[in-house]
Coordinates of C-alpha atoms and ligand atoms in Angstrom, one line a residue:
M27 CA 130.3 39.5 168.9
A28 CA 129.7 36.6 166.6
P29 CA 126.1 36.2 165.6
P30 CA 124.3 33.3 167.2
K31 CA 124.4 30.2 165.0
Q32 CA 123.1 26.7 165.2
S33 CA 124.9 24.0 163.2
N34 CA 123.6 20.6 162.2
T35 CA 124.3 17.7 159.9
I36 CA 121.6 16.3 157.7
D37 CA 122.2 12.7 156.6
F38 CA 120.6 11.9 153.3
D39 CA 119.3 8.5 154.2
T40 CA 117.7 9.6 157.4
A41 CA 116.2 12.5 155.5
K42 CA 114.8 10.0 153.0
L43 CA 113.1 8.1 155.8
Q44 CA 111.6 11.3 157.1
R45 CA 110.3 12.1 153.7
L46 CA 108.5 8.8 153.6
G47 CA 107.1 9.5 157.1
L48 CA 109.2 6.7 158.6
G49 CA 111.9 8.7 160.4
E50 CA 112.2 9.3 164.1
S51 CA 113.1 12.8 165.1
S52 CA 114.4 13.8 168.6
R53 CA 113.2 17.3 168.0
P54 CA 109.6 18.5 168.7
R55 CA 107.6 18.4 165.6
G56 CA 106.2 21.6 164.0
R57 CA 103.4 23.4 165.5
R58 CA 101.5 23.5 162.2
P59 CA 101.8 20.0 160.8
A60 CA 99.2 20.6 158.1
S61 CA 101.0 23.6 156.8
L62 CA 104.3 21.7 156.9
A63 CA 102.7 19.0 154.9
D64 CA 101.4 21.5 152.4
V65 CA 104.8 23.1 152.0
R66 CA 106.5 19.8 151.5
R67 CA 103.9 18.8 148.9
Q68 CA 104.5 22.1 147.1
L69 CA 108.3 21.6 147.3
A70 CA 108.0 18.1 145.9
V71 CA 106.2 19.5 142.9
Q72 CA 108.3 22.7 142.4
L73 CA 111.7 21.3 142.9
Q74 CA 111.2 18.8 140.2
T75 CA 110.8 21.5 137.6
S76 CA 114.5 22.3 137.3
L77 CA 118.0 20.7 137.2
E78 CA 119.8 24.0 137.6
T79 CA 121.2 24.3 141.1
E80 CA 120.6 28.0 141.4
R81 CA 116.9 27.6 140.4
V82 CA 116.3 24.6 142.7
L83 CA 117.7 26.5 145.7
G84 CA 115.9 29.7 144.7
L85 CA 112.6 27.8 144.6
F86 CA 113.4 26.2 147.9
F87 CA 114.0 29.6 149.5
Q88 CA 110.8 31.0 148.1
E89 CA 108.6 28.1 148.9
I90 CA 109.7 27.6 152.5
Q91 CA 108.8 31.2 153.3
A92 CA 105.1 30.1 153.5
L93 CA 105.9 28.3 156.7
L94 CA 109.1 29.8 158.0
P95 CA 109.9 33.4 157.2
L96 CA 113.6 33.8 156.5
D97 CA 115.8 36.7 155.4
Y98 CA 118.7 34.8 153.8
L99 CA 119.9 31.5 152.4
S100 CA 123.4 30.7 151.3
Y101 CA 124.7 27.5 149.7
Q102 CA 128.3 26.5 149.4
N103 CA 129.9 23.5 147.8
G104 CA 133.6 23.7 147.3
S105 CA 134.0 20.6 145.2
A106 CA 131.3 21.7 142.8
D107 CA 132.9 25.2 142.8
L108 CA 129.5 26.7 143.9
R109 CA 128.6 29.6 146.2
L110 CA 125.0 30.9 146.0
E111 CA 123.2 33.5 148.1
F112 CA 119.5 34.6 148.3
G113 CA 118.0 37.5 150.3
E114 CA 119.8 39.6 152.9
V115 CA 122.1 38.5 155.7
A116 CA 120.6 38.8 159.2
S117 CA 122.0 38.1 162.7
H118 CA 120.5 34.7 163.7
G119 CA 121.6 31.6 161.8
A120 CA 121.3 27.9 161.4
T121 CA 123.7 25.9 159.2
Y122 CA 123.4 22.4 157.8
H123 CA 126.1 20.1 156.4
L124 CA 124.3 17.9 153.8
N125 CA 125.6 14.3 153.4
H126 CA 124.6 11.3 151.5
A127 CA 126.4 8.0 152.1
G128 CA 129.7 9.8 152.7
E129 CA 129.0 12.1 149.7
Y130 CA 129.1 15.8 150.6
L131 CA 126.2 17.7 149.1
G132 CA 127.2 21.1 150.4
E133 CA 126.4 23.5 153.2
L134 CA 123.2 25.4 153.7
A135 CA 123.1 28.5 155.9
F136 CA 119.8 30.2 156.9
R137 CA 119.6 33.6 158.5
R138 CA 116.9 35.8 159.9
R139 CA 116.4 38.7 162.4
R140 CA 114.8 36.6 165.2
P141 CA 116.2 33.3 166.6
F142 CA 114.9 29.9 165.5
D143 CA 113.2 27.9 168.2
E144 CA 113.4 24.1 168.4
S145 CA 110.1 23.5 166.7
E146 CA 111.1 25.7 163.8
L147 CA 114.4 23.9 163.4
G148 CA 112.4 20.6 163.3
Q149 CA 110.3 22.1 160.5
L150 CA 113.3 23.4 158.7
E151 CA 115.0 20.0 158.8
S152 CA 111.9 18.3 157.5
L153 CA 111.8 20.8 154.6
I154 CA 115.5 20.3 153.9
A155 CA 114.7 16.6 153.5
S156 CA 112.6 17.6 150.5
L157 CA 115.5 19.4 149.0
L158 CA 118.1 16.6 149.1
Y159 CA 117.1 14.5 146.1
P160 CA 116.5 17.5 143.8
L161 CA 119.8 19.1 145.0
R162 CA 121.8 15.9 144.4
N163 CA 120.3 15.5 140.9
A164 CA 121.1 19.2 140.1
L165 CA 124.7 18.6 141.3
L166 CA 125.0 15.5 139.1
Y167 CA 123.6 17.4 136.2
R168 CA 126.1 20.2 136.8
A169 CA 129.0 17.8 137.0
A170 CA 127.9 16.1 133.7
I171 CA 127.6 19.4 131.9
Q172 CA 131.0 20.5 133.2
A173 CA 132.6 17.2 132.1
A174 CA 131.0 17.6 128.6
L175 CA 132.5 21.1 128.3
R176 CA 136.0 20.3 129.6
D177 CA 139.0 19.0 127.8
A178 CA 139.9 15.8 129.8
L179 CA 143.7 16.1 129.2
T180 CA 144.4 19.7 130.1
G181 CA 141.3 20.7 132.1
T182 CA 140.7 23.7 129.8
G183 CA 137.4 24.3 128.0
N184 CA 136.9 22.0 125.0
R185 CA 135.7 22.8 121.5
I186 CA 132.0 22.8 122.4
A187 CA 132.7 25.2 125.3
M188 CA 134.7 27.4 123.0
D189 CA 131.9 27.7 120.4
Q190 CA 129.4 28.5 123.1
A191 CA 131.7 31.1 124.8
L192 CA 132.6 32.8 121.5
G193 CA 128.9 33.1 120.5
R194 CA 128.0 34.6 123.9
E195 CA 131.0 36.9 124.3
V196 CA 130.8 38.3 120.7
E197 CA 127.2 39.1 121.2
L198 CA 127.9 40.7 124.6
A199 CA 130.8 42.8 123.1
R200 CA 128.5 44.0 120.3
R201 CA 125.7 45.0 122.7
S202 CA 128.0 46.7 125.3
L203 CA 130.3 48.2 122.7
Q204 CA 133.3 46.6 124.6
P205 CA 136.4 45.4 122.8
L206 CA 136.9 41.6 122.5
S207 CA 140.2 40.0 121.5
V208 CA 141.3 36.4 120.9
L209 CA 144.7 34.7 121.0
M210 CA 145.1 31.6 119.0
L211 CA 148.2 29.7 120.0
D212 CA 150.0 26.5 118.9
L213 CA 153.0 24.6 120.4
D214 CA 156.1 24.8 118.2
H215 CA 157.5 21.6 116.7
F216 CA 155.3 19.6 118.9
K217 CA 155.5 16.6 116.6
R218 CA 159.2 16.4 117.4
I219 CA 158.4 16.0 121.2
N220 CA 156.1 13.2 120.4
D221 CA 158.5 11.5 118.1
Q222 CA 161.6 11.9 120.3
H223 CA 160.0 11.3 123.7
G224 CA 156.8 9.5 123.2
H225 CA 153.1 10.4 123.2
S226 CA 152.7 10.3 127.0
H227 CA 155.5 12.9 127.4
G228 CA 153.8 14.9 124.6
D229 CA 150.6 14.8 126.7
E230 CA 152.5 16.0 129.8
A231 CA 154.0 18.9 127.7
L232 CA 150.4 19.9 126.7
R233 CA 149.3 19.8 130.4
C234 CA 152.3 21.8 131.4
V235 CA 151.7 24.5 128.8
A236 CA 147.9 24.7 129.7
R237 CA 148.9 25.2 133.3
A238 CA 151.3 28.0 132.4
I239 CA 148.7 29.7 130.3
K240 CA 146.0 29.6 133.0
A241 CA 148.4 30.8 135.6
S242 CA 149.3 33.8 133.5
L243 CA 145.7 35.0 132.9
R244 CA 143.0 36.8 134.9
N245 CA 140.2 34.7 136.3
V246 CA 137.7 36.1 133.7
D247 CA 139.8 35.1 130.7
M248 CA 138.8 31.8 129.2
V249 CA 141.2 29.1 127.8
F250 CA 140.1 26.4 125.4
R251 CA 141.9 23.5 123.7
F252 CA 140.3 23.2 120.3
G253 CA 142.8 21.0 118.5
G254 CA 145.7 18.6 119.2
E255 CA 148.2 21.3 120.3
E256 CA 146.1 24.4 119.6
F257 CA 144.6 26.6 122.3
L258 CA 142.4 29.7 122.1
V259 CA 142.3 32.4 124.8
L260 CA 139.2 34.6 124.9
L261 CA 139.9 38.1 126.3
S262 CA 136.7 40.0 127.0
N263 CA 136.8 43.7 127.4
T264 CA 140.3 43.8 126.0
P265 CA 141.6 45.9 123.1
G266 CA 144.2 44.7 120.7
S267 CA 147.2 46.4 122.3
S268 CA 146.5 44.8 125.7
A269 CA 145.8 41.4 124.1
A270 CA 149.2 41.6 122.4
Q271 CA 150.8 42.3 125.8
V272 CA 148.9 39.3 127.3
G273 CA 150.1 37.1 124.4
E274 CA 153.7 38.2 124.9
R275 CA 153.4 37.3 128.6
L276 CA 152.1 33.8 127.7
R277 CA 154.9 33.3 125.2
Q278 CA 157.5 34.1 127.8
A279 CA 155.8 32.0 130.4
V280 CA 155.9 28.9 128.1
Q281 CA 159.5 29.6 127.1
E282 CA 160.5 29.7 130.7
L283 CA 158.9 26.4 131.6
D284 CA 161.2 23.9 133.1
F285 CA 159.9 20.9 131.3
A286 CA 162.1 17.8 131.6
V287 CA 162.0 14.2 130.3
D288 CA 164.2 11.7 132.1
G289 CA 165.9 14.6 133.9
Q290 CA 166.8 16.3 130.6
H291 CA 165.4 19.8 129.9
V292 CA 163.1 19.9 126.8
P293 CA 162.5 23.4 125.5
L294 CA 158.9 24.4 124.8
S295 CA 157.6 27.4 122.9
I296 CA 154.4 28.6 121.4
S297 CA 153.5 30.9 118.4
L298 CA 150.5 33.1 118.7
G299 CA 148.0 35.0 116.5
C300 CA 146.1 37.9 118.0
A301 CA 142.9 39.4 116.6
T302 CA 140.4 41.9 117.9
L303 CA 136.7 41.9 116.9
I304 CA 135.8 44.4 114.3
A305 CA 132.3 46.0 114.4
G306 CA 129.8 43.7 112.6
E307 CA 132.3 40.8 112.2
R308 CA 131.2 37.2 112.4
V309 CA 132.9 34.7 114.8
D310 CA 134.2 32.7 111.9
D311 CA 135.9 35.7 110.4
L312 CA 137.5 36.7 113.7
L313 CA 138.9 33.2 114.1
H314 CA 140.1 33.2 110.5
R315 CA 142.0 36.4 111.1
A316 CA 143.6 35.0 114.3
D317 CA 144.5 31.8 112.4
A318 CA 146.1 33.8 109.6
A319 CA 148.2 35.8 112.2
L320 CA 149.2 32.6 113.9
Y321 CA 150.3 31.2 110.5
A322 CA 152.4 34.4 110.0
A323 CA 154.1 34.0 113.4
K324 CA 155.0 30.4 112.5
R325 CA 156.3 31.4 109.1
N326 CA 158.4 34.2 110.6
G327 CA 160.3 31.8 112.8
R328 CA 158.0 30.6 115.6
N329 CA 158.1 31.5 119.4
R330 CA 156.6 34.8 118.5
L331 CA 153.3 36.7 118.3
A332 CA 151.7 38.3 115.2
C333 CA 148.7 40.5 115.2
A334 CA 145.9 40.3 112.5
G335 CA 145.6 43.2 110.2
Ligands
GTP1720 N1 150.8 13.8 122.7 C1 149.9 14.3 122.0 N2 150.1 14.7 120.7 C2 149.1 15.2 120.0 C3 147.8 15.4 120.5 N3 147.0 15.9 119.6 C4 147.8 16.1 118.5 N4 149.1 15.7 118.7 C5 150.2 15.7 117.9 O1 150.6 17.1 117.6 C6 151.5 17.1 116.5 C7 151.2 18.3 115.6 O2 152.1 18.3 114.6 P1 152.2 19.5 113.5 O3 150.8 19.9 113.1 O4 153.1 19.0 112.4 O5 152.8 20.7 114.3 P2 154.2 20.9 115.0 O6 155.1 19.7 115.0 O7 153.9 21.5 116.3 O8 154.8 22.0 114.1 P3 154.5 23.6 114.0 O9 153.1 23.8 114.5 O10 154.6 23.9 112.6 O11 155.5 24.3 114.8 C8 151.2 15.8 115.7 O12 152.3 14.9 115.9 C9 150.0 15.2 116.5 O13 150.0 13.8 116.5 C10 147.6 14.9 121.9 O14 146.5 15.0 122.4 N5 148.6 14.4 122.6

């Protein structure tokens, strides 16, 4: 049997009025208004302390327990690619769709072992009102950070994201003694595509190659565009032999692309350099070896992969 569930929609502007004490609510008000006011005051202070969505929701879950004991909170927002969970799932639930002026702020689900009564739902909604501004700000912050780390043309990570990920993954590989490999790749004779078909078709070729690369990788693998037609793939927990196989798969995927300009097929290919982190090696040296391998692949005829020594 499906667990009992109450579902509601919270409109941001109505919530704002409630926060200001101006809103009308059809629900009975909380039994302990003083406590509700205390928790709201506490939320107003606490939720201002962070712009991280996970932290804002974690604090919210923690603070509202003072008034309404809960076992579980989940938050989902598909457009922000977010799904967060706190506590342990229980049978009785209440869910809220959060909106502001047509803008979807996500979906909150509360769960606990005993059902919510009407007065508790009234309190919960009043508390959610205190969450809306901090949550909206955290989502805006997250979107800004993501935009700052993404290459606008291809949707892959950009140079800043690459530097951050390399630093983090190299450190992790060192501490966990796991292998880490990189593939540095570059489109072959890309200048010709620009020269013969124009810059916008060149851009489309870059997008097409980026899509093919992403489609050929695991979710955990990371792709970055760090130069005009140069990409880096970061393969965590991957030894050199497996990285070379992945690289070969990418090479084939690009070679098989059906890229056309004005109905005419335009062949695309990439060359790749593969390098695996050596114990104690610095990020710069790892990249330097991958770059040297890429250069060897170009020199030996392109549309091929070379491994660093
Ligand atoms: N359309 C487009 N072209 C770009 C972009 N960034 C760099 N380029 C072009 O990419 C080309 C790179 O040319 P080269 O470095 O000579 O490399 P290549 O022609 O691919 O030759 P090989 O790498 O030796 O196979 C140049 O024409 C750049 O103008 C971009 O964002 N969009």
